[in-house]
Amino acid sequence: MRRLVAESRLSVDDLVAPLFVREGIDEPQPVPSLPGVVQHTRESLRKEVAALADLGLPAVMLFGVPAAKDAEGSGAWSPEGIVQVALADLRHEVGNDVVVMADLCLDEYTDSGHCGVVAADGSVDNDATLERYAEVALAQARAGAHAVAPSGMMDGQVAAIRRALEQGGHPDVAIVAYAAKYASALYGPFRDAVGVSIAGGGDRRSYQQDLRNRREALVEVTLDVEEGADVVMVKPALACLDVIAAVRATVQVPVAAYHVSGEYAMVKAAAERGWIDGPAVAVEQLAAVKRAGADLIVTYFAREVAESL
Ligand code: PBG
């Protein structure tokens, strides 16, 4: 009876696996604060995505860890940049069987650790960053990305990327916009995974949202849809279930939620201590995100939950 009347269902079809690929390593490197997550080599990434395809996972989201960072973040758009070569590998491996998305940002590639171009006074220059994002989008599209996922929260980023993709001959590449992204301490383990520390002990509060606000998220997603976003994302997920519900009621495009690194790490840490039943809590958390209204969920639990469903 419970099965018959369930109001929402979590399925492998809902899940997107975030994956890290690191330049210049011979063996996958575990990420200590994300048990079960590794920085992949190009080869191990290929194998992982093939295995996820066999499990029926519909999509992956790729993050690059370059061997060297610079002031500009040039690894983000270089044709030889780690994400570009990995995208080409993956398209060769899985073709169109899995949707290959690429996170589109500069923070993994800049020595400042900021998501954009840093001006002389230390602030992030929104409009200069848009030009960079357009280049990154084109590089990722040329390398074979089915979708790009701008995560830097710059104003106008979706419009700038849509325009670049149209003019550059890649009109079919989708934009999965991190539309309502909050400044959060829950991204800590992710920053370990990509080796990012923000210059001067700084933070992202000048371009990411304030967790006390919900209406602001609706402004952000509405702008992104107007600019051409194909999917809008809310992040983090559990801390924003009310925002996910409000966004679902506001827009007509699919809504994604990112169950972020800190949300995953907390479950793993408590489970390691025997304090909670980790796999059960993982499924409960993702079910709650689904119930709140998310159509797709980006989660480090993707593989283990896909195996258990
Ligand atoms: C930015 C980006 C971040 C995450 C995804 N894309 C870090 C940030 O905004 O600081 C965080 C994901 C996570 O915590 O799992 N490129």
Short mmCIF file of C-alpha atoms and ligand atoms in Angstrom, two decimals:
data_model
loop_
_atom_site.label_atom_id
_atom_site.label_comp_id
_atom_site.label_asym_id
_atom_site.label_seq_id
_atom_site.Cartn_x
_atom_site.Cartn_y
_atom_site.Cartn_z
CA MET A 1 0.00 0.00 0.00
CA ARG A 2 2.85 2.38 0.79
CA ARG A 3 4.32 1.69 -2.63
CA LEU A 4 1.01 2.32 -4.36
CA VAL A 5 0.43 5.67 -2.73
CA ALA A 6 3.95 7.08 -2.53
CA GLU A 7 3.89 10.73 -3.60
CA SER A 8 7.44 10.86 -4.88
CA ARG A 9 10.03 8.32 -5.90
CA LEU A 10 13.78 8.36 -6.02
CA SER A 11 15.16 6.63 -9.08
CA VAL A 12 18.53 6.22 -10.73
CA ASP A 13 17.07 8.43 -13.48
CA ASP A 14 17.26 11.40 -11.09
CA LEU A 15 20.95 11.19 -10.32
CA VAL A 16 23.99 13.04 -11.60
CA ALA A 17 27.45 11.97 -10.37
CA PRO A 18 29.99 14.73 -9.76
CA LEU A 19 33.46 13.52 -10.77
CA PHE A 20 36.94 15.00 -10.40
CA VAL A 21 39.71 14.51 -12.94
CA ARG A 22 43.22 15.62 -12.08
CA GLU A 23 45.99 16.47 -14.46
CA GLY A 24 49.37 14.77 -14.17
CA ILE A 25 48.67 11.86 -11.83
CA ASP A 26 49.22 8.16 -12.50
CA GLU A 27 46.92 6.72 -9.83
CA PRO A 28 43.53 7.93 -8.57
CA GLN A 29 43.97 9.98 -5.39
CA PRO A 30 41.45 9.58 -2.55
CA VAL A 31 39.95 12.78 -1.13
CA PRO A 32 40.26 12.36 2.66
CA SER A 33 37.28 14.56 3.53
CA LEU A 34 35.07 12.77 0.97
CA PRO A 35 35.37 9.04 1.72
CA GLY A 36 34.71 7.03 -1.43
CA VAL A 37 35.45 9.98 -3.75
CA VAL A 38 38.70 10.19 -5.71
CA GLN A 39 40.50 12.55 -8.01
CA HIS A 40 40.54 10.47 -11.16
CA THR A 41 43.22 9.97 -13.75
CA ARG A 42 41.95 10.26 -17.32
CA GLU A 43 41.96 6.47 -17.50
CA SER A 44 40.18 5.81 -14.20
CA LEU A 45 37.62 8.46 -15.09
CA ARG A 46 36.84 6.71 -18.32
CA LYS A 47 36.33 3.41 -16.50
CA GLU A 48 34.19 5.02 -13.81
CA VAL A 49 31.87 6.64 -16.32
CA ALA A 50 31.54 3.39 -18.26
CA ALA A 51 30.58 1.65 -14.99
CA LEU A 52 28.07 4.39 -14.16
CA ALA A 53 26.57 4.02 -17.64
CA ASP A 54 26.14 0.29 -16.97
CA LEU A 55 24.31 1.16 -13.75
CA GLY A 56 21.93 3.28 -15.81
CA LEU A 57 23.07 6.64 -14.47
CA PRO A 58 21.85 9.30 -16.90
CA ALA A 59 24.51 11.97 -16.34
CA VAL A 60 27.84 13.02 -14.87
CA MET A 61 29.21 16.43 -13.93
CA LEU A 62 32.91 16.90 -14.51
CA PHE A 63 35.32 19.04 -12.47
CA GLY A 64 38.96 19.57 -13.41
CA VAL A 65 41.96 19.78 -11.14
CA PRO A 66 44.81 21.33 -13.17
CA ALA A 67 48.48 20.58 -12.47
CA ALA A 68 49.17 24.32 -12.24
CA LYS A 69 47.02 27.38 -11.57
CA ASP A 70 47.63 30.92 -12.79
CA ALA A 71 46.19 34.39 -12.29
CA GLU A 72 43.90 34.10 -15.29
CA GLY A 73 42.75 30.52 -14.83
CA SER A 74 43.85 29.66 -18.37
CA GLY A 75 43.55 25.89 -17.78
CA ALA A 76 39.80 26.39 -17.84
CA TRP A 77 39.67 27.24 -21.54
CA SER A 78 42.86 25.80 -23.00
CA PRO A 79 42.06 23.04 -25.53
CA GLU A 80 44.67 20.96 -23.66
CA GLY A 81 43.12 21.78 -20.28
CA ILE A 82 42.33 18.73 -18.20
CA VAL A 83 38.55 19.03 -18.48
CA GLN A 84 38.69 19.48 -22.23
CA VAL A 85 40.81 16.37 -22.79
CA ALA A 86 38.68 14.40 -20.32
CA LEU A 87 35.46 15.50 -22.05
CA ALA A 88 36.79 14.21 -25.35
CA ASP A 89 37.80 10.92 -23.67
CA LEU A 90 34.33 10.49 -22.22
CA ARG A 91 32.47 11.24 -25.41
CA HIS A 92 34.69 8.69 -27.12
CA GLU A 93 33.89 6.17 -24.37
CA VAL A 94 30.14 6.64 -23.86
CA GLY A 95 28.99 8.65 -26.87
CA ASN A 96 25.45 9.77 -26.13
CA ASP A 97 24.66 7.07 -23.56
CA VAL A 98 25.42 9.39 -20.66
CA VAL A 99 24.88 13.15 -20.55
CA VAL A 100 28.31 14.65 -20.00
CA MET A 101 28.12 17.96 -18.16
CA ALA A 102 31.05 20.19 -17.29
CA ASP A 103 31.15 22.55 -14.35
CA LEU A 104 32.01 25.95 -15.80
CA CYS A 105 33.97 28.14 -13.42
CA LEU A 106 37.44 29.55 -12.83
CA ASP A 107 38.07 28.78 -9.17
CA GLU A 108 39.80 25.45 -9.77
CA TYR A 109 42.15 27.18 -12.20
CA THR A 110 42.95 30.57 -10.65
CA ASP A 111 45.67 31.03 -8.05
CA SER A 112 43.31 33.37 -6.16
CA GLY A 113 40.76 30.55 -5.82
CA HIS A 114 38.05 32.98 -6.85
CA CYS A 115 35.37 32.10 -9.40
CA GLY A 116 36.21 35.14 -11.52
CA VAL A 117 38.82 37.64 -12.64
CA VAL A 118 40.21 39.51 -9.66
CA ALA A 119 40.61 43.30 -10.09
CA ALA A 120 43.52 45.34 -8.70
CA ASP A 121 41.56 46.16 -5.55
CA GLY A 122 40.97 42.47 -4.85
CA SER A 123 37.31 42.47 -5.87
CA VAL A 124 35.91 40.08 -8.47
CA ASP A 125 35.25 41.85 -11.80
CA ASN A 126 31.86 40.54 -12.93
CA ASP A 127 31.94 41.71 -16.54
CA ALA A 128 35.54 40.76 -17.26
CA THR A 129 34.66 37.31 -15.92
CA LEU A 130 31.79 36.94 -18.40
CA GLU A 131 34.24 37.14 -21.31
CA ARG A 132 36.26 34.34 -19.75
CA TYR A 133 33.18 32.21 -19.14
CA ALA A 134 32.24 32.57 -22.82
CA GLU A 135 35.67 31.20 -23.77
CA VAL A 136 35.39 28.33 -21.31
CA ALA A 137 31.93 27.43 -22.62
CA LEU A 138 33.22 27.27 -26.16
CA ALA A 139 36.24 25.19 -25.17
CA GLN A 140 34.02 22.73 -23.31
CA ALA A 141 31.51 22.57 -26.18
CA ARG A 142 34.28 21.96 -28.73
CA ALA A 143 35.62 19.17 -26.50
CA GLY A 144 32.21 17.48 -26.52
CA ALA A 145 30.26 18.64 -23.47
CA HIS A 146 26.52 18.00 -23.84
CA ALA A 147 25.86 20.62 -21.18
CA VAL A 148 27.83 23.32 -19.41
CA ALA A 149 27.07 24.25 -15.83
CA PRO A 150 28.14 27.77 -14.91
CA SER A 151 28.70 27.82 -11.15
CA GLY A 152 30.29 31.21 -10.55
CA MET A 153 27.12 33.23 -9.85
CA MET A 154 28.23 36.18 -11.99
CA ASP A 155 25.36 38.42 -13.13
CA GLY A 156 24.61 37.84 -16.80
CA GLN A 157 26.62 34.61 -17.05
CA VAL A 158 23.86 32.57 -18.67
CA ALA A 159 23.19 35.19 -21.37
CA ALA A 160 26.92 35.54 -22.13
CA ILE A 161 27.36 31.77 -22.41
CA ARG A 162 24.20 31.25 -24.47
CA ARG A 163 25.36 33.94 -26.91
CA ALA A 164 28.85 32.43 -27.19
CA LEU A 165 27.45 28.95 -27.81
CA GLU A 166 25.05 30.17 -30.50
CA GLN A 167 27.67 32.28 -32.27
CA GLY A 168 30.31 29.58 -31.94
CA GLY A 169 28.20 26.95 -33.69
CA HIS A 170 27.15 24.98 -30.60
CA PRO A 171 23.46 25.85 -30.27
CA ASP A 172 22.58 22.36 -28.99
CA VAL A 173 24.75 22.54 -25.89
CA ALA A 174 22.50 22.94 -22.85
CA ILE A 175 23.05 25.28 -19.92
CA VAL A 176 22.53 23.81 -16.47
CA ALA A 177 22.74 27.00 -14.45
CA TYR A 178 23.78 27.07 -10.82
CA ALA A 179 21.11 29.73 -10.42
CA ALA A 180 20.52 29.94 -6.69
CA LYS A 181 23.85 29.18 -5.11
CA TYR A 182 24.39 30.17 -1.52
CA ALA A 183 27.66 31.12 0.13
CA SER A 184 28.12 28.11 2.40
CA ALA A 185 30.64 26.39 4.62
CA LEU A 186 29.24 23.11 3.29
CA TYR A 187 31.56 23.35 0.26
CA GLY A 188 34.66 22.76 2.41
CA PRO A 189 35.40 19.16 1.35
CA PHE A 190 34.92 20.11 -2.31
CA ARG A 191 37.64 22.71 -1.97
CA ASP A 192 39.93 19.96 -0.68
CA ALA A 193 39.02 17.86 -3.69
CA VAL A 194 39.99 20.60 -6.15
CA GLY A 195 42.82 22.11 -4.09
CA VAL A 196 41.21 25.54 -3.78
CA SER A 197 41.88 27.96 -0.98
CA ILE A 198 40.48 31.43 -1.41
CA ALA A 199 43.03 34.25 -1.44
CA GLY A 200 43.54 36.11 1.81
CA GLY A 201 41.23 33.75 3.68
CA GLY A 202 38.43 35.41 1.69
CA ASP A 203 35.00 34.08 0.90
CA ARG A 204 32.45 34.21 -1.88
CA ARG A 205 29.86 36.38 -0.22
CA SER A 206 30.21 39.14 -2.81
CA TYR A 207 28.75 36.85 -5.49
CA GLN A 208 27.01 33.94 -3.74
CA GLN A 209 23.70 34.30 -1.91
CA ASP A 210 22.95 34.87 1.75
CA LEU A 211 21.43 31.77 3.38
CA ARG A 212 18.92 33.93 5.21
CA ASN A 213 17.21 34.81 1.93
CA ARG A 214 14.67 32.94 -0.14
CA ARG A 215 12.99 35.56 -2.36
CA GLU A 216 16.41 36.48 -3.70
CA ALA A 217 16.69 32.95 -5.09
CA LEU A 218 13.50 33.43 -7.08
CA VAL A 219 14.91 36.60 -8.63
CA GLU A 220 18.09 34.72 -9.57
CA VAL A 221 16.35 31.74 -11.16
CA THR A 222 13.90 33.95 -13.04
CA LEU A 223 16.77 35.95 -14.53
CA ASP A 224 18.61 32.77 -15.51
CA VAL A 225 15.55 31.34 -17.25
CA GLU A 226 15.08 34.61 -19.14
CA GLU A 227 18.74 34.47 -20.17
CA GLY A 228 18.31 30.97 -21.60
CA ALA A 229 19.01 28.46 -18.85
CA ASP A 230 17.73 24.97 -19.71
CA VAL A 231 17.89 23.74 -16.12
CA VAL A 232 18.19 25.81 -12.93
CA MET A 233 20.03 24.52 -9.90
CA VAL A 234 19.68 25.21 -6.20
CA LYS A 235 22.70 24.62 -3.97
CA PRO A 236 23.20 23.37 -1.29
CA ALA A 237 20.25 20.96 -1.22
CA LEU A 238 19.29 20.00 2.32
CA ALA A 239 19.86 23.46 3.72
CA CYS A 240 17.57 24.82 0.98
CA LEU A 241 14.59 22.46 0.75
CA ASP A 242 12.22 25.43 1.04
CA VAL A 243 14.08 27.19 -1.77
CA ILE A 244 13.85 24.09 -3.99
CA ALA A 245 10.09 23.97 -3.41
CA ALA A 246 9.67 27.68 -4.15
CA VAL A 247 11.80 27.46 -7.29
CA ARG A 248 9.84 24.41 -8.51
CA ALA A 249 6.64 26.45 -8.14
CA THR A 250 8.12 29.46 -9.94
CA VAL A 251 9.81 28.19 -13.11
CA GLN A 252 8.76 25.82 -15.90
CA VAL A 253 12.21 24.39 -16.62
CA PRO A 254 13.67 21.36 -14.79
CA VAL A 255 15.03 22.08 -11.32
CA ALA A 256 18.28 20.53 -10.13
CA ALA A 257 19.57 20.39 -6.57
CA TYR A 258 23.19 19.87 -5.55
CA HIS A 259 23.61 17.68 -2.48
CA VAL A 260 27.04 19.13 -1.77
CA SER A 261 30.31 17.83 -0.42
CA GLY A 262 29.70 18.86 3.19
CA GLU A 263 26.27 17.23 3.18
CA TYR A 264 27.86 13.99 1.96
CA ALA A 265 30.84 14.19 4.31
CA MET A 266 28.62 14.58 7.39
CA VAL A 267 26.75 11.37 6.57
CA LYS A 268 29.99 9.48 5.90
CA ALA A 269 31.65 10.74 9.09
CA ALA A 270 28.73 9.84 11.34
CA ALA A 271 28.35 6.46 9.65
CA GLU A 272 32.07 5.69 10.11
CA ARG A 273 31.61 6.23 13.83
CA GLY A 274 28.65 3.90 13.85
CA TRP A 275 26.37 6.74 14.91
CA ILE A 276 23.95 6.47 11.99
CA ASP A 277 23.07 3.98 9.26
CA GLY A 278 24.83 5.79 6.41
CA PRO A 279 23.17 4.15 3.38
CA ALA A 280 19.70 4.58 4.92
CA VAL A 281 20.34 8.23 5.74
CA ALA A 282 21.70 8.85 2.24
CA VAL A 283 18.48 7.57 0.67
CA GLU A 284 16.35 9.56 3.15
CA GLN A 285 18.19 12.75 2.36
CA LEU A 286 17.90 12.33 -1.39
CA ALA A 287 14.23 11.38 -1.03
CA ALA A 288 13.66 14.62 0.88
CA VAL A 289 15.33 16.62 -1.89
CA LYS A 290 13.07 14.86 -4.39
CA ARG A 291 9.97 15.52 -2.28
CA ALA A 292 10.89 19.19 -2.08
CA GLY A 293 10.60 19.35 -5.87
CA ALA A 294 13.99 18.63 -7.45
CA ASP A 295 13.83 16.88 -10.80
CA LEU A 296 17.50 15.93 -10.76
CA ILE A 297 20.02 15.65 -7.96
CA VAL A 298 23.76 16.06 -8.23
CA THR A 299 25.19 13.87 -5.47
CA TYR A 300 28.39 12.11 -4.43
CA PHE A 301 26.07 9.26 -3.39
CA ALA A 302 25.05 8.69 -7.03
CA ARG A 303 26.99 5.47 -7.51
CA GLU A 304 26.18 3.82 -4.21
CA VAL A 305 22.52 4.79 -4.34
CA ALA A 306 22.26 3.65 -7.99
CA GLU A 307 23.69 0.30 -6.88
CA SER A 308 21.17 0.01 -4.06
CA LEU A 309 17.98 1.11 -5.85
C1 PBG B 1 32.58 26.20 -8.09
C2 PBG B 1 31.84 25.10 -7.43
C3 PBG B 1 31.85 24.80 -6.07
C4 PBG B 1 31.06 23.67 -5.91
C5 PBG B 1 30.60 23.31 -7.17
N1 PBG B 1 31.08 24.21 -8.10
C6 PBG B 1 32.59 25.46 -4.97
C7 PBG B 1 32.22 26.80 -4.51
O1 PBG B 1 31.31 27.46 -5.00
O2 PBG B 1 32.90 27.26 -3.61
C8 PBG B 1 30.79 23.01 -4.59
C9 PBG B 1 30.28 21.61 -4.65
C10 PBG B 1 30.35 20.86 -3.36
O3 PBG B 1 30.58 21.37 -2.27
O4 PBG B 1 30.12 19.65 -3.46
N2 PBG B 1 33.36 25.77 -9.16
#
